[in-house]
Amino acid sequence: MTTTLPHVGVPAWVWFVVAVVAGSAGGLFLLRDRAVLTSRNRERRRWAALRGWQFAEADPELPKQWAGGAVAYYGDGVARDVVAGTTFTADGRRKVYVFDLEAGGRVNVVIVAVQCRRTHPVVLELWVPSTPFQREHMPELLGPVGQRYAFVSDIGAARALITPDLVDATEDIGQDIAVAWIEAGWVLAAAAPGSSPSRLERLLRGIGEIADVVDPFDIPEVPPAVADKPADQPEPSGKPTD
């Protein structure tokens, strides 16, 4: 004889409560994330206004200028809360960008970029050893540069860039910066999501120093005849003197 256990049904109101709780929890997480993003947006916007820089909510094309460093690791994605302007370095004024790199639906890093006057024929990536920087198509490993590892697209061209001054400038940006790299006429670095404007200001100064090292402004030579001429000497008139 077969004994059948009685069927115990779950009341409909229980499923309703479960659905309400799950929906509420999801809504709270969404509101929390949105509040964080809104706060970051306001902070970045205020910072841009204080510096007299431009601000944009999003720019899907901006990250496509680069293919190395953090952009290669996370994907070009979309630039969010974009700040664009210029800043002074020791060698003069340079164009800068600061933006959140959103890829896969989340902000992974803050990209800071300083423009050079010339384009170097090499991509030079400098990663801290503690970062899981491996990806499917890594540039060639050159070796240690200061406390970082250098990966390059061309070893010969990269060696010409790596000088003691570059090593010193790279050390100054801080070990919390996972990667700094040189690509397509820019020096870039990746900071942690939610980095404060004060940290981003320091990072801008740091990679500005790197830009000054690899891209010094040319100082025009003064012709010897002009340089040796006394300041109060009159110009020749071309007329004979008595």
Coordinates of C-alpha atoms in Angstrom, one line a residue:
M1 CA 0.0 0.0 0.0
T2 CA 1.4 3.4 -1.0
T3 CA 1.1 6.3 1.4
T4 CA 0.7 9.7 -0.2
L5 CA 1.9 12.8 1.8
P6 CA -0.6 15.5 1.9
H7 CA 0.1 18.5 -0.4
V8 CA 1.1 21.6 1.6
G9 CA 0.4 24.7 -0.4
V10 CA 2.1 28.1 0.1
P11 CA -0.4 30.8 0.7
A12 CA -0.5 33.4 -2.1
W13 CA 0.1 36.2 0.4
V14 CA 3.5 34.8 1.3
W15 CA 4.7 35.0 -2.3
F16 CA 3.3 38.5 -2.4
V17 CA 5.3 39.5 0.6
V18 CA 8.5 37.9 -0.8
A19 CA 8.0 39.8 -4.1
V20 CA 7.4 43.1 -2.3
V21 CA 10.5 42.6 -0.1
A22 CA 12.7 41.7 -3.1
G23 CA 11.4 44.7 -5.1
S24 CA 12.0 47.0 -2.2
A25 CA 15.6 45.8 -1.7
G26 CA 16.3 46.2 -5.4
G27 CA 14.9 49.7 -5.3
L28 CA 17.0 50.6 -2.3
F29 CA 20.1 49.4 -4.0
L30 CA 19.2 51.4 -7.1
L31 CA 18.5 54.5 -5.1
R32 CA 21.8 54.1 -3.2
D33 CA 23.8 53.7 -6.4
R34 CA 22.0 56.6 -8.0
A35 CA 22.6 58.8 -5.0
V36 CA 26.3 58.0 -5.1
L37 CA 26.5 58.8 -8.8
T38 CA 24.5 62.0 -8.4
S39 CA 26.8 63.1 -5.5
R40 CA 29.9 62.3 -7.7
N41 CA 28.4 64.2 -10.6
R42 CA 27.8 67.3 -8.4
E43 CA 31.2 67.2 -6.9
R44 CA 32.9 66.9 -10.4
R45 CA 30.7 69.7 -11.7
R46 CA 31.6 72.0 -8.9
W47 CA 35.3 71.2 -9.3
A48 CA 35.1 72.0 -13.0
A49 CA 33.3 75.3 -12.3
L50 CA 36.0 76.3 -9.7
R51 CA 38.7 75.7 -12.2
G52 CA 36.9 77.4 -15.1
W53 CA 36.8 74.1 -17.0
Q54 CA 34.1 72.5 -19.1
F55 CA 31.8 69.8 -17.8
A56 CA 29.8 67.2 -19.8
E57 CA 27.6 64.4 -18.4
A58 CA 28.8 61.8 -21.0
D59 CA 31.0 61.4 -24.0
P60 CA 31.0 58.0 -25.7
E61 CA 33.7 58.9 -28.2
L62 CA 36.4 60.3 -25.9
P63 CA 37.8 57.0 -24.6
K64 CA 38.2 55.7 -28.2
Q65 CA 41.2 58.1 -28.5
W66 CA 43.3 55.5 -26.6
A67 CA 43.7 51.7 -26.6
G68 CA 46.3 51.1 -23.9
G69 CA 46.6 51.0 -20.2
A70 CA 43.3 51.0 -18.2
V71 CA 41.3 51.5 -21.5
A72 CA 42.7 48.3 -22.8
Y73 CA 42.1 46.5 -19.5
Y74 CA 38.4 47.6 -19.0
G75 CA 37.4 48.5 -22.5
D76 CA 36.8 51.9 -24.0
G77 CA 33.3 52.2 -22.8
V78 CA 31.7 55.6 -22.1
A79 CA 33.3 58.6 -20.5
R80 CA 31.0 59.9 -17.6
D81 CA 31.2 63.2 -15.7
V82 CA 33.8 64.6 -18.1
V83 CA 36.0 67.6 -17.2
A84 CA 38.0 69.3 -19.9
G85 CA 40.3 72.2 -19.7
T86 CA 43.9 73.3 -19.5
T87 CA 46.4 73.4 -16.6
F88 CA 49.9 74.8 -16.1
T89 CA 53.0 72.5 -15.8
A90 CA 56.6 73.6 -15.4
D91 CA 56.9 73.8 -19.2
G92 CA 53.7 75.7 -19.8
R93 CA 50.0 75.2 -20.3
R94 CA 48.6 71.8 -21.4
K95 CA 45.2 70.4 -22.3
V96 CA 43.7 67.9 -19.7
Y97 CA 40.8 65.5 -19.4
V98 CA 39.3 63.9 -16.3
F99 CA 36.5 61.4 -16.6
D100 CA 35.0 58.2 -15.1
L101 CA 35.4 55.3 -17.4
E102 CA 32.2 53.3 -17.5
A103 CA 32.4 49.8 -19.1
G104 CA 30.1 46.9 -18.6
G105 CA 27.5 49.1 -16.9
R106 CA 29.8 50.2 -14.0
V107 CA 32.5 52.8 -13.4
N108 CA 35.8 51.0 -13.0
V109 CA 38.4 53.8 -12.9
V110 CA 38.8 57.6 -13.2
I111 CA 41.0 58.5 -16.2
V112 CA 43.2 61.6 -16.0
A113 CA 45.0 62.7 -19.2
V114 CA 47.5 65.4 -20.0
Q115 CA 48.3 66.3 -23.6
C116 CA 51.8 66.5 -25.0
R117 CA 52.9 68.7 -27.9
R118 CA 54.3 65.8 -29.8
T119 CA 53.3 62.2 -30.4
H120 CA 55.7 59.4 -29.5
P121 CA 55.8 56.3 -31.7
V122 CA 55.4 54.0 -28.8
V123 CA 52.9 53.0 -26.1
L124 CA 54.5 52.8 -22.7
E125 CA 52.5 51.3 -19.9
L126 CA 53.7 51.4 -16.3
W127 CA 51.9 49.1 -13.9
V128 CA 52.3 48.6 -10.2
P129 CA 53.1 44.9 -9.4
S130 CA 50.1 44.5 -7.0
T131 CA 47.6 45.2 -9.8
P132 CA 46.2 42.2 -11.8
F133 CA 47.2 43.9 -15.1
Q134 CA 47.2 40.8 -17.3
R135 CA 44.9 40.9 -20.3
E136 CA 44.5 38.9 -23.5
H137 CA 46.8 41.1 -25.6
M138 CA 49.5 42.6 -23.4
P139 CA 52.3 44.7 -24.9
E140 CA 55.8 43.4 -24.6
L141 CA 57.4 43.3 -21.1
L142 CA 60.4 45.6 -21.0
G143 CA 61.1 45.1 -17.3
P144 CA 61.1 47.1 -14.0
V145 CA 61.0 50.9 -14.2
G146 CA 61.3 52.2 -10.6
Q147 CA 58.6 50.4 -8.6
R148 CA 56.5 49.6 -11.7
Y149 CA 56.7 47.2 -14.6
A150 CA 56.9 48.6 -18.1
F151 CA 55.0 47.1 -21.0
V152 CA 55.7 48.6 -24.4
S153 CA 54.7 48.4 -28.0
D154 CA 58.3 48.9 -29.2
I155 CA 61.3 48.2 -26.9
G156 CA 63.8 50.3 -28.9
A157 CA 61.6 53.4 -28.9
A158 CA 60.6 52.9 -25.3
R159 CA 64.2 52.8 -24.1
A160 CA 64.8 56.3 -25.5
L161 CA 61.9 57.6 -23.2
I162 CA 62.9 55.8 -20.0
T163 CA 65.3 58.2 -18.3
P164 CA 66.1 58.8 -14.6
D165 CA 63.9 61.9 -14.7
L166 CA 61.0 59.8 -16.0
V167 CA 61.5 57.2 -13.2
D168 CA 61.5 60.0 -10.6
A169 CA 58.4 61.6 -12.0
T170 CA 56.6 58.2 -12.2
E171 CA 57.4 57.5 -8.5
D172 CA 55.8 60.7 -7.5
I173 CA 52.3 59.8 -8.7
G174 CA 51.7 57.3 -5.9
Q175 CA 51.3 53.5 -5.6
D176 CA 47.5 53.9 -5.4
I177 CA 47.6 54.6 -9.1
A178 CA 47.4 51.3 -10.8
V179 CA 48.8 52.3 -14.2
A180 CA 50.2 55.4 -15.9
W181 CA 50.9 55.3 -19.6
I182 CA 52.0 57.3 -22.6
E183 CA 50.0 56.9 -25.8
A184 CA 49.0 59.0 -28.8
G185 CA 50.5 62.3 -27.6
W186 CA 49.0 62.0 -24.1
V187 CA 50.2 61.0 -20.6
L188 CA 47.4 59.2 -18.8
A189 CA 46.8 57.5 -15.4
A190 CA 44.0 55.5 -13.8
A191 CA 42.8 56.4 -10.3
A192 CA 40.3 54.6 -8.1
P193 CA 36.5 55.2 -8.7
G194 CA 35.3 58.0 -6.5
S195 CA 38.7 59.7 -6.1
S196 CA 38.3 63.2 -4.6
P197 CA 39.1 66.3 -6.6
S198 CA 42.1 67.0 -4.4
R199 CA 43.5 63.5 -5.3
L200 CA 42.8 64.2 -8.9
E201 CA 44.6 67.6 -8.7
R202 CA 47.7 65.9 -7.3
L203 CA 47.5 63.3 -10.0
L204 CA 47.2 65.9 -12.7
R205 CA 50.4 67.6 -11.3
G206 CA 52.1 64.2 -11.3
I207 CA 51.4 63.2 -14.8
G208 CA 52.0 66.8 -15.9
E209 CA 55.6 66.3 -14.6
I210 CA 55.8 63.1 -16.7
A211 CA 54.6 65.1 -19.7
D212 CA 57.3 67.7 -19.1
V213 CA 60.0 65.0 -19.0
V214 CA 59.0 63.2 -22.2
D215 CA 57.8 66.3 -24.0
P216 CA 59.8 69.4 -23.0
F217 CA 58.8 72.6 -24.7
D218 CA 61.3 73.8 -27.3
I219 CA 63.1 77.1 -26.4
P220 CA 63.9 79.0 -29.5
E221 CA 67.6 79.8 -29.9
V222 CA 68.5 83.5 -29.9
P223 CA 70.8 84.5 -32.9
P224 CA 74.3 85.4 -31.5
A225 CA 74.2 88.8 -33.3
V226 CA 71.0 89.7 -31.4
A227 CA 72.1 88.1 -28.1
D228 CA 75.5 90.0 -28.1
K229 CA 74.0 93.4 -29.0
P230 CA 73.7 95.8 -26.1
A231 CA 70.1 96.7 -25.2
D232 CA 70.7 100.5 -25.7
Q233 CA 72.5 100.2 -29.0
P234 CA 70.5 102.1 -31.7
E235 CA 69.5 100.3 -34.9
P236 CA 71.7 101.2 -38.0
S237 CA 69.9 103.9 -40.0
G238 CA 71.6 103.0 -43.3
K239 CA 72.7 106.6 -43.8
P240 CA 76.3 107.7 -43.9
T241 CA 77.6 109.6 -40.9
D242 CA 79.6 112.8 -41.0

